PDB file of C-alpha atoms in Angstrom:
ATOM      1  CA  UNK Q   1      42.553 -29.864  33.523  1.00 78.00           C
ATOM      2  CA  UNK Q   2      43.369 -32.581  30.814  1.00 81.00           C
ATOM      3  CA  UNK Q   3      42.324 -32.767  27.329  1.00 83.00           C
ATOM      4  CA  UNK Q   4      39.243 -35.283  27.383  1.00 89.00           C
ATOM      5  CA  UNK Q   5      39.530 -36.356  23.584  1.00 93.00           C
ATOM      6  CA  UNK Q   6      40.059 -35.568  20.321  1.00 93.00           C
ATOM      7  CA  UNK Q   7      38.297 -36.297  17.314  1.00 94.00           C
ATOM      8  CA  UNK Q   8      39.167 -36.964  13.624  1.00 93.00           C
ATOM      9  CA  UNK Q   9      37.455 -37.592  10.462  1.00 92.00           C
ATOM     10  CA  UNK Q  10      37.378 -40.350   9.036  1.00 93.00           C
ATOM     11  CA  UNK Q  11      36.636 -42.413   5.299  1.00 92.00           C
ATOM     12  CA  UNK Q  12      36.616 -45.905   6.842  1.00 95.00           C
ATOM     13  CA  UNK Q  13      35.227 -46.101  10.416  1.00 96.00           C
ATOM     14  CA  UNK Q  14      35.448 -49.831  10.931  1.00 98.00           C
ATOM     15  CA  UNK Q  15      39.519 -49.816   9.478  1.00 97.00           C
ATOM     16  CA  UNK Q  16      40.369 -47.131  11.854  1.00 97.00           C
ATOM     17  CA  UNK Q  17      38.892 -48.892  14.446  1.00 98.00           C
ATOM     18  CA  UNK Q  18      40.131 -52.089  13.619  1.00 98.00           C
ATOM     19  CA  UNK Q  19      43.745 -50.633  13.198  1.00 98.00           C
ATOM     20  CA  UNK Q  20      44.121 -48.513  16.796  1.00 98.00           C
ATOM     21  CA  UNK Q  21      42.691 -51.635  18.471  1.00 98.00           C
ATOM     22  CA  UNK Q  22      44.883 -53.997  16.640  1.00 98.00           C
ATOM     23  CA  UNK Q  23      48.147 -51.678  17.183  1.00 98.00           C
ATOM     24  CA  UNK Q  24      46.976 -49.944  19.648  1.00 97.00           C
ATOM     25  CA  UNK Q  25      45.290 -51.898  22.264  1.00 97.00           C
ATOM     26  CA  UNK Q  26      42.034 -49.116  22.263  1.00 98.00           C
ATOM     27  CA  UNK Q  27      38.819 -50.411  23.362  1.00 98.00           C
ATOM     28  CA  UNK Q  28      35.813 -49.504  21.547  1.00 98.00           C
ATOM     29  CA  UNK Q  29      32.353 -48.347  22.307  1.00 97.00           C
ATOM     30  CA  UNK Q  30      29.465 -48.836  20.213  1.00 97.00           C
ATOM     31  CA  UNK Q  31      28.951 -47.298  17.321  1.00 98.00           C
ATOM     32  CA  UNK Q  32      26.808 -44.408  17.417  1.00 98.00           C
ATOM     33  CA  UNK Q  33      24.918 -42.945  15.042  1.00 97.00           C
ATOM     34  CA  UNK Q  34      22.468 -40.144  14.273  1.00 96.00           C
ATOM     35  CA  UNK Q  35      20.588 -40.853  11.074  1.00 96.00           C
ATOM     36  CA  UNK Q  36      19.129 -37.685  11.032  1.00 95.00           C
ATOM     37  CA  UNK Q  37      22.739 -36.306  10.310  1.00 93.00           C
ATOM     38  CA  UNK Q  38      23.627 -39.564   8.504  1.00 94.00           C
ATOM     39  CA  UNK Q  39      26.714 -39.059  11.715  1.00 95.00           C
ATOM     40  CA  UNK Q  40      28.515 -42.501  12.890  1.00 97.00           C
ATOM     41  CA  UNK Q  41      30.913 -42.016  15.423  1.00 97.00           C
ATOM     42  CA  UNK Q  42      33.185 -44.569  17.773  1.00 98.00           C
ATOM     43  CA  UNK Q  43      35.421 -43.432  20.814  1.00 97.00           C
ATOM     44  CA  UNK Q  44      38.238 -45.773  21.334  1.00 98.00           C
ATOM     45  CA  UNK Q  45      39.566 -45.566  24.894  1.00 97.00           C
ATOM     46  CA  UNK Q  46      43.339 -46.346  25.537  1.00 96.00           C
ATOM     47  CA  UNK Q  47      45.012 -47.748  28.519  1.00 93.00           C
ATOM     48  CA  UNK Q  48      46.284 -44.165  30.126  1.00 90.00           C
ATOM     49  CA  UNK Q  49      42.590 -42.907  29.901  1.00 93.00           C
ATOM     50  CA  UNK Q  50      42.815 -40.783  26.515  1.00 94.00           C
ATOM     51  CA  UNK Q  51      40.375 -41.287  24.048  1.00 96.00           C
ATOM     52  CA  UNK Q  52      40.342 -40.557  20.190  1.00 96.00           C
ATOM     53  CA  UNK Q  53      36.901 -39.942  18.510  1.00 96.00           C
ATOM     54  CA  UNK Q  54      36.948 -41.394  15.109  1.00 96.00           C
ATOM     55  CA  UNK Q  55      33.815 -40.056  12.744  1.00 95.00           C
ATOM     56  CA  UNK Q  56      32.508 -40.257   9.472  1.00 94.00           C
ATOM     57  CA  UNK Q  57      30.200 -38.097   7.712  1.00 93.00           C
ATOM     58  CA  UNK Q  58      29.369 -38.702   3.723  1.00 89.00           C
ATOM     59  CA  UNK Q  59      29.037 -34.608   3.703  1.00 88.00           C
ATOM     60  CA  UNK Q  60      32.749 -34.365   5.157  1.00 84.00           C
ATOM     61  CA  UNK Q  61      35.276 -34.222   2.340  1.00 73.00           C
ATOM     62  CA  UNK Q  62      38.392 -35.802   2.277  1.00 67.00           C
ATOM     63  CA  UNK Q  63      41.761 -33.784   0.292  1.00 62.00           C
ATOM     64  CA  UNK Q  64      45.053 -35.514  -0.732  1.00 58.00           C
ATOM     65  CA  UNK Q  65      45.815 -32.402  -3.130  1.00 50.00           C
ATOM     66  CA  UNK Q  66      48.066 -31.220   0.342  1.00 53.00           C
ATOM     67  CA  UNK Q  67      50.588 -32.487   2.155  1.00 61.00           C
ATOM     68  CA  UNK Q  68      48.963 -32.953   5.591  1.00 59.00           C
ATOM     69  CA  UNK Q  69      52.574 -32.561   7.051  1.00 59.00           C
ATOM     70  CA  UNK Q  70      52.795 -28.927   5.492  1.00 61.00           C
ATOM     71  CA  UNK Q  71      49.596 -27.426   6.942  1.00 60.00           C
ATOM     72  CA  UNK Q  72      48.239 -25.814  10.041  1.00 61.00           C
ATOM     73  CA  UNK Q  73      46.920 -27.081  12.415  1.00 68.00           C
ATOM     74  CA  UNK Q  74      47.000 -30.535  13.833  1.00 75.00           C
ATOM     75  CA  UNK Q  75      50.381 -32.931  12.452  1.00 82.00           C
ATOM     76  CA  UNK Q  76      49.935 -35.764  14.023  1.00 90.00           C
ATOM     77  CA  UNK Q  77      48.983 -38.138  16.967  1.00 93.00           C
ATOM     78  CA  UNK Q  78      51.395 -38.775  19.674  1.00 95.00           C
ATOM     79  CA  UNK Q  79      51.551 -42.095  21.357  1.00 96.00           C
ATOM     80  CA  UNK Q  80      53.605 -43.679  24.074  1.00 96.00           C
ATOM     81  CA  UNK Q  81      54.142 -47.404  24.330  1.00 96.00           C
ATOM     82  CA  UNK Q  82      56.319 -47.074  26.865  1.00 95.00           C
ATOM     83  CA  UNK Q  83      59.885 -48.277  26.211  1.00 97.00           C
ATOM     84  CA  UNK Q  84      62.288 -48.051  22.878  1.00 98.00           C
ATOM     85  CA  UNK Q  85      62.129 -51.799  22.793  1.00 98.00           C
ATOM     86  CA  UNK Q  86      58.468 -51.049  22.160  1.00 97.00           C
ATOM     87  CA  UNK Q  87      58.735 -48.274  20.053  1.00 98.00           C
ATOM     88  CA  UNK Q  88      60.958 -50.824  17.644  1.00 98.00           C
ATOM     89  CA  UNK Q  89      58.761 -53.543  17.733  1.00 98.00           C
ATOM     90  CA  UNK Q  90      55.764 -51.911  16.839  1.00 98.00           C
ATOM     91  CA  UNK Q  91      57.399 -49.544  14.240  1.00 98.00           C
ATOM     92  CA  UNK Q  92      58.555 -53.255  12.381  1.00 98.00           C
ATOM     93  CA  UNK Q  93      55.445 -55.049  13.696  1.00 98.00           C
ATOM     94  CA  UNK Q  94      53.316 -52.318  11.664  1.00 98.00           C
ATOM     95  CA  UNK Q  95      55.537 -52.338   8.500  1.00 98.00           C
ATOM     96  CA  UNK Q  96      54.563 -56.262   8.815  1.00 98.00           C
ATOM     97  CA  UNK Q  97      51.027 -55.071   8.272  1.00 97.00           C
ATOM     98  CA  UNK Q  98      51.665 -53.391   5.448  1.00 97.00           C
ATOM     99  CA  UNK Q  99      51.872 -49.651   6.659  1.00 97.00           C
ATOM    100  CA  UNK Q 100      54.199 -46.779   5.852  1.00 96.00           C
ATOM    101  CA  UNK Q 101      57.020 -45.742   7.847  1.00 98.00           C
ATOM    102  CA  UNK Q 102      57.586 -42.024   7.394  1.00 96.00           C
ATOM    103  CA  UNK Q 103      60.297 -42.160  10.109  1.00 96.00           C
ATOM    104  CA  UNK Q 104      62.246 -45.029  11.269  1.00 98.00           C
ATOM    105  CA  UNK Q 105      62.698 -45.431  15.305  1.00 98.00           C
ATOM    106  CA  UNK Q 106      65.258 -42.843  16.294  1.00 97.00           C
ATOM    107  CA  UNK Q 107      66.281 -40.127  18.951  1.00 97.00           C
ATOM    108  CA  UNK Q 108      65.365 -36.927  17.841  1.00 93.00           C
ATOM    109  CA  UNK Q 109      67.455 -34.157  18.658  1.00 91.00           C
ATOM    110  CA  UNK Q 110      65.175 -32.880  21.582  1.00 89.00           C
ATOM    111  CA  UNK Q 111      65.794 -35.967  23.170  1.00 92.00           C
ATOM    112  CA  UNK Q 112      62.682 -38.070  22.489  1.00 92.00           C
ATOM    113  CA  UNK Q 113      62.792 -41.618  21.276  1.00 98.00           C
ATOM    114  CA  UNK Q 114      60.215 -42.383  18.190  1.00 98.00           C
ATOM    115  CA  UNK Q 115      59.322 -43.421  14.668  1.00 98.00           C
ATOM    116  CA  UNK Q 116      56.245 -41.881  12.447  1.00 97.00           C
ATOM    117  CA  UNK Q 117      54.407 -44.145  10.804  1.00 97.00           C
ATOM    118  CA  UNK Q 118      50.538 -43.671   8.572  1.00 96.00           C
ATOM    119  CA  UNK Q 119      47.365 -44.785   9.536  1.00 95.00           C
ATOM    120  CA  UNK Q 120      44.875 -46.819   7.160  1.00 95.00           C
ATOM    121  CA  UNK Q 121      44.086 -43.112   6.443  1.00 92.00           C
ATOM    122  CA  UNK Q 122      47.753 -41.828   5.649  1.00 91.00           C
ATOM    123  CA  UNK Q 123      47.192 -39.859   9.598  1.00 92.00           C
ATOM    124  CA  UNK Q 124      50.503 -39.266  11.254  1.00 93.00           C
ATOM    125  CA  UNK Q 125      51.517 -41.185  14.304  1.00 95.00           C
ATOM    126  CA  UNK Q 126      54.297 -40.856  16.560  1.00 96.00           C
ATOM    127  CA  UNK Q 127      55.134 -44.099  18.212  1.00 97.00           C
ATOM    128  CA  UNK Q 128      57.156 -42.669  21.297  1.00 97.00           C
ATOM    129  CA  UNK Q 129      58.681 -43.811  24.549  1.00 96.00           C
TER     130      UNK Q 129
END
């Protein structure tokens, strides 16, 4: 078994999208959407085969009065670039661009090599080896 995809809402469809293929190196679909549900939807495929399903839904309500960090359930998006050279390059190629590094590139003390940075969206990712 594998995990096919997961999905996450979103505010800003096209800046998600925009930002995981810029950074990222997805590949996008088209857009779909159901008008009926007033539903838009893209799934943006990545090198290894995993997907992430970004959506948007007026209906679907977005909260900043949490810290996302300091909730359960999902804390953020794992990816692997493949090399710490990588994970430093991105990590300063993305604070370039304007975004916010929560964690600067570092070995945790499991042994894993990574920074945390924020989406467009203030979503966690974990740039890893």
């Amino acid at each position: 078994m594998k995990i096919e995809h997961i999905a996450l809402w979103v505010e800003d469809l096209e800046k998600i999208k925009t930002f995981y293929e810029k950074y990222f190196g997805a590949v996008s679909n088209e857009k779909y959407h159901n008008p009926t549900k007033n539903f838009q939807s893209y799934f943006l495929s990545f090198e290894s085969g995993s997907r992430l399903e970004i959506m948007n839904r007026p209906d679907i309500l977005n909260s900043d009065t949490f810290d996302k960090s300091k909730r359960m359930g999902f804390t953020h998006l794992a990816i692997s670039v493949g090399s710490k050279v990588k994970v430093d390059q991105l990590t300063e190629e993305l604070r370039k661009g304007g975004y916010s590094i929560v964690s600067e590139p570092r070995t945790t003390g499991d042994g894993y090599y990574e920074s945390l940075i924020l989406d467009p969206e203030n979503n966690s990712i974990e740039i890893t080896v």
